[in-house]
Coordinates of C-alpha atoms in Angstrom, one line a residue:
M1 CA -12.2 10.7 -26.8
T2 CA -12.3 10.5 -23.0
D3 CA -13.5 13.1 -20.6
D4 CA -11.2 14.5 -18.0
T5 CA -13.6 13.4 -15.3
D6 CA -13.0 9.7 -16.3
G7 CA -9.5 9.9 -14.8
P8 CA -6.0 10.0 -16.4
L9 CA -6.0 6.2 -17.1
A10 CA -9.4 6.1 -18.9
G11 CA -9.1 3.6 -21.8
L12 CA -6.4 1.5 -20.2
V13 CA -7.6 -2.1 -19.9
V14 CA -6.1 -4.1 -17.1
L15 CA -6.6 -7.8 -16.3
E16 CA -6.1 -8.6 -12.6
A17 CA -5.4 -12.3 -12.1
G18 CA -4.3 -11.7 -8.6
S19 CA -5.5 -12.5 -5.1
M20 CA -5.2 -11.2 -1.5
I21 CA -3.3 -7.8 -1.2
S22 CA -0.3 -7.1 -3.4
G23 CA -1.7 -7.7 -6.9
P24 CA -5.2 -6.4 -6.1
T25 CA -3.7 -3.2 -4.6
V26 CA -2.1 -2.4 -8.0
G27 CA -5.4 -3.0 -9.6
R28 CA -7.2 -0.7 -7.1
L29 CA -4.7 2.1 -7.6
L30 CA -5.1 1.9 -11.4
A31 CA -8.9 1.6 -11.2
D32 CA -9.1 4.6 -8.9
F33 CA -7.6 6.7 -11.7
G34 CA -9.9 5.5 -14.4
A35 CA -8.4 2.2 -15.8
T36 CA -10.9 -0.5 -16.7
V37 CA -9.8 -3.3 -14.3
I38 CA -11.3 -6.7 -14.9
K39 CA -10.8 -8.8 -11.9
I40 CA -10.6 -12.5 -12.7
E41 CA -11.9 -14.8 -9.9
H42 CA -12.3 -18.5 -9.5
P43 CA -16.0 -19.4 -10.1
E44 CA -16.4 -21.4 -6.9
F45 CA -14.8 -19.2 -4.2
G46 CA -13.5 -16.0 -5.8
D47 CA -10.5 -14.1 -4.4
H48 CA -9.6 -15.3 -0.9
I49 CA -9.7 -11.6 0.1
R50 CA -13.5 -11.9 0.1
N51 CA -13.3 -14.0 3.3
F52 CA -10.3 -12.3 4.9
G53 CA -10.5 -10.1 7.9
P54 CA -13.5 -8.3 9.4
K55 CA -17.0 -8.8 7.9
K56 CA -20.4 -7.2 8.2
D57 CA -23.3 -9.6 7.7
G58 CA -20.9 -12.0 5.9
V59 CA -19.5 -9.4 3.6
G60 CA -15.7 -9.0 3.7
L61 CA -14.6 -5.4 4.2
W62 CA -11.1 -6.0 2.8
H63 CA -12.7 -7.0 -0.5
K64 CA -15.0 -4.0 -0.5
Y65 CA -12.0 -1.7 -0.2
L66 CA -9.5 -3.5 -2.4
S67 CA -11.9 -4.4 -5.2
R68 CA -13.5 -1.0 -5.5
N69 CA -14.0 0.4 -9.0
K70 CA -13.3 -3.0 -10.6
Q71 CA -15.3 -5.4 -12.7
S72 CA -15.5 -9.0 -11.4
I73 CA -15.7 -11.9 -13.7
T74 CA -15.5 -15.6 -13.0
L75 CA -13.0 -17.8 -14.9
N76 CA -11.1 -21.0 -14.1
I77 CA -7.9 -20.3 -15.9
S78 CA -6.5 -23.8 -15.2
T79 CA -9.0 -25.6 -17.5
D80 CA -8.5 -25.9 -21.3
S81 CA -11.5 -23.8 -22.1
G82 CA -10.7 -21.3 -19.4
S83 CA -7.2 -20.8 -20.7
A84 CA -8.6 -20.1 -24.1
V85 CA -10.9 -17.4 -22.7
F86 CA -7.9 -16.0 -20.8
E87 CA -6.0 -15.7 -24.1
D88 CA -9.0 -13.8 -25.6
L89 CA -8.9 -11.4 -22.7
V90 CA -5.1 -11.0 -22.9
S91 CA -5.4 -10.2 -26.6
E92 CA -7.4 -7.0 -25.8
A93 CA -5.6 -6.0 -22.6
D94 CA -2.8 -3.4 -22.0
L95 CA -1.7 -4.9 -18.7
L96 CA -1.9 -8.2 -16.9
V97 CA -1.3 -8.3 -13.2
E98 CA -0.7 -11.7 -11.6
N99 CA 0.6 -12.9 -8.3
F100 CA 0.5 -16.7 -8.6
R101 CA 3.5 -18.7 -7.3
P102 CA 6.2 -18.7 -10.0
G103 CA 5.7 -21.4 -12.6
T104 CA 1.9 -21.7 -12.1
L105 CA 0.9 -19.9 -15.3
E106 CA 3.7 -21.8 -17.2
R107 CA 2.1 -25.1 -16.0
W108 CA -1.2 -24.0 -17.6
G109 CA 0.6 -23.0 -20.8
L110 CA 0.1 -19.3 -20.1
G111 CA 3.6 -18.1 -19.4
W112 CA 5.2 -14.9 -20.7
E113 CA 6.6 -16.4 -23.9
H114 CA 3.1 -17.6 -24.9
L115 CA 1.1 -14.5 -23.8
S116 CA 3.6 -12.1 -25.5
D117 CA 2.9 -14.0 -28.7
V118 CA -0.9 -13.6 -28.1
N119 CA -0.4 -9.8 -27.5
P120 CA 3.1 -8.4 -28.4
D121 CA 2.1 -5.1 -26.8
L122 CA 1.1 -6.7 -23.4
V123 CA 2.8 -5.4 -20.2
M124 CA 2.7 -8.2 -17.7
L125 CA 3.3 -7.6 -14.0
R126 CA 4.4 -10.7 -12.1
M127 CA 4.4 -10.4 -8.3
S128 CA 5.6 -13.1 -5.9
G129 CA 7.2 -13.5 -2.6
F130 CA 10.7 -14.0 -3.8
G131 CA 10.7 -13.1 -7.5
Q132 CA 10.6 -15.3 -10.6
D133 CA 14.2 -16.6 -10.2
G134 CA 16.7 -17.4 -7.5
P135 CA 16.9 -20.3 -5.1
Y136 CA 13.8 -19.2 -3.2
A137 CA 11.6 -18.4 -6.2
E138 CA 9.2 -21.4 -5.8
R139 CA 8.7 -21.0 -2.0
P140 CA 5.3 -19.8 -0.9
G141 CA 5.6 -16.1 -0.1
F142 CA 3.5 -13.7 1.9
G143 CA 4.1 -10.2 3.2
T144 CA 4.9 -11.4 6.7
L145 CA 7.9 -13.3 5.4
A146 CA 9.1 -10.3 3.4
E147 CA 8.8 -8.1 6.5
A148 CA 11.0 -10.5 8.3
M149 CA 13.6 -11.2 5.6
S150 CA 13.9 -7.6 4.4
G151 CA 15.4 -6.4 7.6
F152 CA 12.3 -4.4 8.6
A153 CA 11.2 -6.5 11.5
Y154 CA 14.8 -6.6 12.9
L155 CA 14.8 -2.8 13.0
N156 CA 11.2 -2.4 14.3
G157 CA 10.5 -2.5 18.0
F158 CA 12.3 -1.7 21.2
P159 CA 15.9 -2.7 22.1
D160 CA 14.7 -5.1 24.8
S161 CA 11.8 -6.6 22.7
P162 CA 11.7 -9.2 19.9
P163 CA 11.7 -8.0 16.3
L164 CA 8.3 -6.5 15.6
L165 CA 6.1 -7.2 12.6
P166 CA 3.7 -4.5 11.3
P167 CA -0.1 -5.0 12.0
T168 CA -1.1 -4.6 8.4
G169 CA 0.1 -5.7 5.0
L170 CA 3.1 -3.3 4.8
A171 CA 5.3 -5.4 2.4
D172 CA 2.4 -6.1 0.1
N173 CA 1.5 -2.5 -0.1
I174 CA 5.0 -1.3 -0.6
A175 CA 5.5 -3.8 -3.4
A176 CA 2.2 -2.7 -4.9
L177 CA 3.3 0.9 -5.0
F178 CA 6.7 0.0 -6.6
S179 CA 4.8 -2.1 -9.1
T180 CA 2.2 0.5 -10.0
F181 CA 4.8 3.1 -11.0
A182 CA 6.8 0.2 -12.7
V183 CA 3.9 -0.6 -15.0
M184 CA 3.5 3.1 -15.8
F185 CA 7.2 3.2 -16.8
A186 CA 6.6 0.1 -19.1
L187 CA 3.5 1.6 -20.6
Y188 CA 5.3 4.9 -21.3
H189 CA 8.1 3.0 -23.0
R190 CA 5.6 1.0 -25.0
D191 CA 3.5 4.0 -26.1
V192 CA 6.0 6.8 -26.3
N193 CA 9.1 5.0 -27.3
D194 CA 7.3 2.4 -29.4
G195 CA 9.1 -0.2 -27.4
G196 CA 6.5 -3.0 -27.3
G197 CA 5.4 -5.0 -24.3
Q198 CA 7.5 -6.5 -21.6
Y199 CA 7.2 -8.3 -18.3
I200 CA 8.0 -6.9 -14.8
D201 CA 9.2 -9.1 -12.0
T202 CA 8.4 -7.8 -8.5
S203 CA 9.2 -9.7 -5.4
L204 CA 7.8 -8.7 -2.0
I205 CA 11.2 -8.8 -0.3
E206 CA 13.0 -6.3 -2.4
P207 CA 10.8 -3.1 -2.4
I208 CA 10.6 -3.0 1.4
F209 CA 14.3 -3.7 1.7
G210 CA 14.9 -0.8 -0.7
L211 CA 13.0 1.6 1.7
L212 CA 15.2 0.9 4.7
G213 CA 17.8 3.5 3.7
P214 CA 21.5 3.1 3.5
Q215 CA 21.7 -0.1 5.6
P216 CA 23.8 -2.1 3.1
L217 CA 26.1 0.9 2.6
R218 CA 26.5 1.4 6.3
Y219 CA 27.4 -2.2 6.8
D220 CA 29.7 -2.3 3.8
Q221 CA 31.6 0.9 4.7
L222 CA 31.4 1.0 8.5
G223 CA 30.7 -2.6 9.5
E224 CA 27.7 -1.5 11.5
I225 CA 24.3 -3.3 11.8
E226 CA 21.6 -0.9 13.0
S227 CA 19.5 -2.3 15.8
R228 CA 16.1 -1.6 17.3
S229 CA 15.6 1.8 18.8
G230 CA 11.9 2.0 19.6
N231 CA 10.3 5.3 18.8
R232 CA 13.6 7.1 18.9
S233 CA 15.8 7.9 15.9
T234 CA 19.4 7.0 15.7
S235 CA 20.0 10.1 13.5
S236 CA 18.3 12.9 15.4
A237 CA 16.8 14.0 18.7
P238 CA 14.3 14.7 20.1
R239 CA 12.2 12.1 18.2
N240 CA 9.8 10.0 20.2
V241 CA 6.2 9.4 21.3
Y242 CA 5.2 10.9 24.6
R243 CA 2.2 10.4 26.9
T244 CA 0.2 13.5 27.8
G245 CA -1.2 14.6 31.1
D246 CA -4.7 13.4 30.0
D247 CA -3.4 10.0 29.1
R248 CA -3.2 10.5 25.3
W249 CA -0.2 10.5 23.0
V250 CA 1.8 12.9 20.8
A251 CA 4.8 12.4 18.5
I252 CA 7.7 14.8 18.1
S253 CA 10.3 14.9 15.4
A254 CA 12.9 17.6 15.5
S255 CA 15.3 16.4 12.8
A256 CA 16.7 19.9 12.0
Q257 CA 18.5 22.2 14.4
P258 CA 15.9 25.0 14.2
L259 CA 13.1 22.5 15.0
A260 CA 14.9 21.4 18.1
M261 CA 15.3 24.9 19.3
R262 CA 11.6 25.6 18.7
T263 CA 10.8 22.5 20.7
F264 CA 12.6 23.9 23.7
D265 CA 10.5 27.1 23.3
A266 CA 7.3 25.0 23.1
I267 CA 8.1 23.2 26.4
D268 CA 8.9 26.5 28.1
R269 CA 12.6 25.7 28.4
P270 CA 14.5 28.1 26.2
D271 CA 17.4 27.7 28.5
L272 CA 18.1 24.3 27.0
K273 CA 19.2 26.0 23.8
D274 CA 22.5 26.9 25.5
D275 CA 22.8 23.7 27.6
P276 CA 26.0 22.0 26.4
R277 CA 24.2 18.6 26.6
F278 CA 21.6 19.7 24.0
E279 CA 23.1 22.5 21.9
T280 CA 23.8 20.2 18.9
N281 CA 22.2 17.2 17.4
A282 CA 25.2 15.0 18.2
K283 CA 25.1 16.1 21.8
R284 CA 21.3 15.6 22.0
L285 CA 21.8 12.0 20.7
E286 CA 24.5 11.4 23.4
N287 CA 22.1 12.6 26.1
V288 CA 18.8 11.4 24.7
D289 CA 17.7 9.8 28.0
E290 CA 18.0 13.1 29.9
L291 CA 16.3 15.0 27.0
D292 CA 13.4 12.7 26.8
A293 CA 12.9 12.8 30.6
I294 CA 12.8 16.6 30.5
I295 CA 10.2 16.6 27.6
Q296 CA 8.1 13.9 29.2
G297 CA 8.1 15.7 32.5
W298 CA 6.6 18.8 30.8
M299 CA 4.1 16.6 28.9
D300 CA 2.9 15.1 32.2
E301 CA 1.7 18.5 33.3
H302 CA -0.3 19.3 30.3
T303 CA -3.2 18.0 28.3
R304 CA -2.9 17.0 24.6
E305 CA -4.8 20.1 23.5
E306 CA -2.5 22.4 25.6
I307 CA 0.6 20.7 24.2
L308 CA -0.5 21.0 20.6
E309 CA -1.4 24.7 21.1
S310 CA 2.0 25.4 22.6
F311 CA 3.9 23.7 19.8
E312 CA 1.8 25.5 17.2
E313 CA 2.6 28.8 18.8
A314 CA 6.3 28.0 18.8
D315 CA 6.1 26.7 15.2
A316 CA 7.5 23.4 16.4
T317 CA 6.8 20.0 14.9
I318 CA 4.3 17.7 16.7
A319 CA 1.3 15.6 15.9
P320 CA -1.3 13.7 17.9
V321 CA -1.2 10.0 17.7
Y322 CA -4.5 9.1 16.1
N323 CA -6.7 6.1 15.8
V324 CA -9.2 5.7 13.0
E325 CA -12.0 7.4 14.9
D326 CA -9.8 10.4 15.5
I327 CA -9.0 10.6 11.8
L328 CA -12.7 10.5 10.8
N329 CA -13.4 13.3 13.2
D330 CA -10.4 15.5 12.2
E331 CA -11.3 18.8 10.5
H332 CA -8.2 18.8 8.3
Y333 CA -8.9 15.3 6.9
A334 CA -12.5 16.4 6.4
A335 CA -11.6 19.6 4.6
R336 CA -9.4 17.7 2.2
E337 CA -12.1 15.0 1.6
S338 CA -9.6 12.3 2.6
F339 CA -12.5 10.0 3.2
I340 CA -15.8 9.7 1.5
S341 CA -19.1 8.0 1.8
V342 CA -20.1 5.5 -0.9
D343 CA -23.5 3.9 -1.4
D344 CA -23.0 0.1 -1.5
E345 CA -25.7 -2.5 -2.1
D346 CA -24.4 -4.8 0.6
L347 CA -23.2 -2.3 3.3
G348 CA -25.4 0.7 2.6
E349 CA -23.6 4.0 3.2
A350 CA -19.9 3.1 3.7
T351 CA -16.9 5.3 4.5
V352 CA -13.6 4.6 2.8
Q353 CA -10.4 6.5 2.0
N354 CA -10.6 8.8 -1.0
V355 CA -8.3 8.6 -4.0
F356 CA -4.8 9.9 -3.4
P357 CA -3.0 12.0 -4.6
K358 CA -5.2 14.8 -5.9
F359 CA -5.0 15.7 -9.6
S360 CA -6.0 19.3 -10.7
K361 CA -7.4 18.2 -14.1
T362 CA -8.0 14.5 -14.1
P363 CA -8.8 13.4 -10.6
G364 CA -9.5 9.8 -9.6
K365 CA -12.8 8.8 -8.0
V366 CA -14.5 6.0 -6.2
D367 CA -17.4 4.9 -8.3
H368 CA -18.4 1.8 -6.4
L369 CA -17.0 -0.6 -3.8
G370 CA -16.1 -4.3 -4.4
P371 CA -18.6 -6.0 -6.7
S372 CA -20.3 -9.3 -6.2
L373 CA -18.6 -12.4 -7.6
G374 CA -19.0 -12.5 -11.4
E375 CA -21.2 -9.4 -11.4
H376 CA -19.7 -8.3 -14.8
N377 CA -19.6 -11.6 -16.7
D378 CA -22.1 -10.3 -19.2
D379 CA -20.4 -7.0 -19.6
V380 CA -17.1 -8.7 -20.4
Y381 CA -18.0 -11.9 -22.1
R382 CA -20.9 -10.7 -24.2
D383 CA -20.2 -7.0 -24.8
R384 CA -16.4 -7.0 -24.8
L385 CA -15.5 -10.4 -26.2
G386 CA -18.7 -11.0 -28.2
Y387 CA -19.5 -14.4 -26.8
D388 CA -23.0 -15.7 -27.5
D389 CA -25.4 -17.8 -25.4
E390 CA -24.2 -21.1 -26.8
M391 CA -20.5 -20.3 -26.0
L392 CA -21.3 -19.1 -22.5
A393 CA -23.4 -22.2 -21.9
D394 CA -20.6 -24.5 -23.0
L395 CA -18.1 -22.6 -20.8
D396 CA -20.5 -22.9 -17.8
S397 CA -21.0 -26.6 -18.3
E398 CA -17.3 -27.1 -18.4
G399 CA -16.8 -25.3 -15.2
A400 CA -14.8 -22.5 -16.8
I401 CA -16.9 -19.6 -15.8

């Protein structure tokens, strides 16, 4: 019997044989909600995410965030003894997450056909750049390539600028979100429908492609290819980012007719409601340069605080453009506990995002940040698998752990 405070996934055992962002993000999301996530890392260098991006005193901050709530064990799966240990782990797991290049596990004799024999109830998530099949399957794949090939970069940016890549792992995170609910679908089918295990094939290119709206339908039916529009929308106006009089930024989105009318009230121009150039969304799109110039002219004469107050009084839609310092000082984020402080043996008191979304009965929680390499070897090998000193010594001498 589990306690509600353990999270909705308490008792679920997950093996994470993944590296960098996509696979480990799935593991983080599941661990945040109570799953036991055993992160398998190479004995010599661990997950490459440990040395990726910003560090404090040699400690990788990406690792601290992505590996939170997980257990870390060392295991060289490519060795004969390491693969045998891996099979023991798989035999007791509900879910395996892996993001090796397609064919890698098969070369080690650890493909789906074999692992499903080891554990018929296993759900196996396979993440890769281009998927497990198709002409590009064996290419090395990273989020940047997916952001380029999905159509996202082509749409992102300004009309007179090159295609624009995102500054963070967007494709990896989108694929991880798709994959997280996919594994829950598969576990539901296994446990509720008595459907047994199965494997899930997630590419990085398809989930982000799937979020770009009706692009294929538009091309198929209208022969149109949408191009870059900067901060504007091709579907509604006004929608843009504007500089304020005190040299800050705000964003407006008036995607419905009442919102556009309230925007005109907010900028002290109710006369624009009856202006034939702006009375409908179609007209506003046709005259968007003039509309943006009017809005920007009003913004130039006001501070960000004044602008936000005026829009709030008019019940119009606006938001300040925040950096991370702004977020950590915002009263709404603080009231919702969107970030929390966690005591960490390497970093001391450290601030990270909290667990989202909020559950009324079985909330997730952040118990600890990313562990040291192999910190949970004893917990897993001795307590979970029942290995004794002699077995562990042999595995160590063989370079397996």
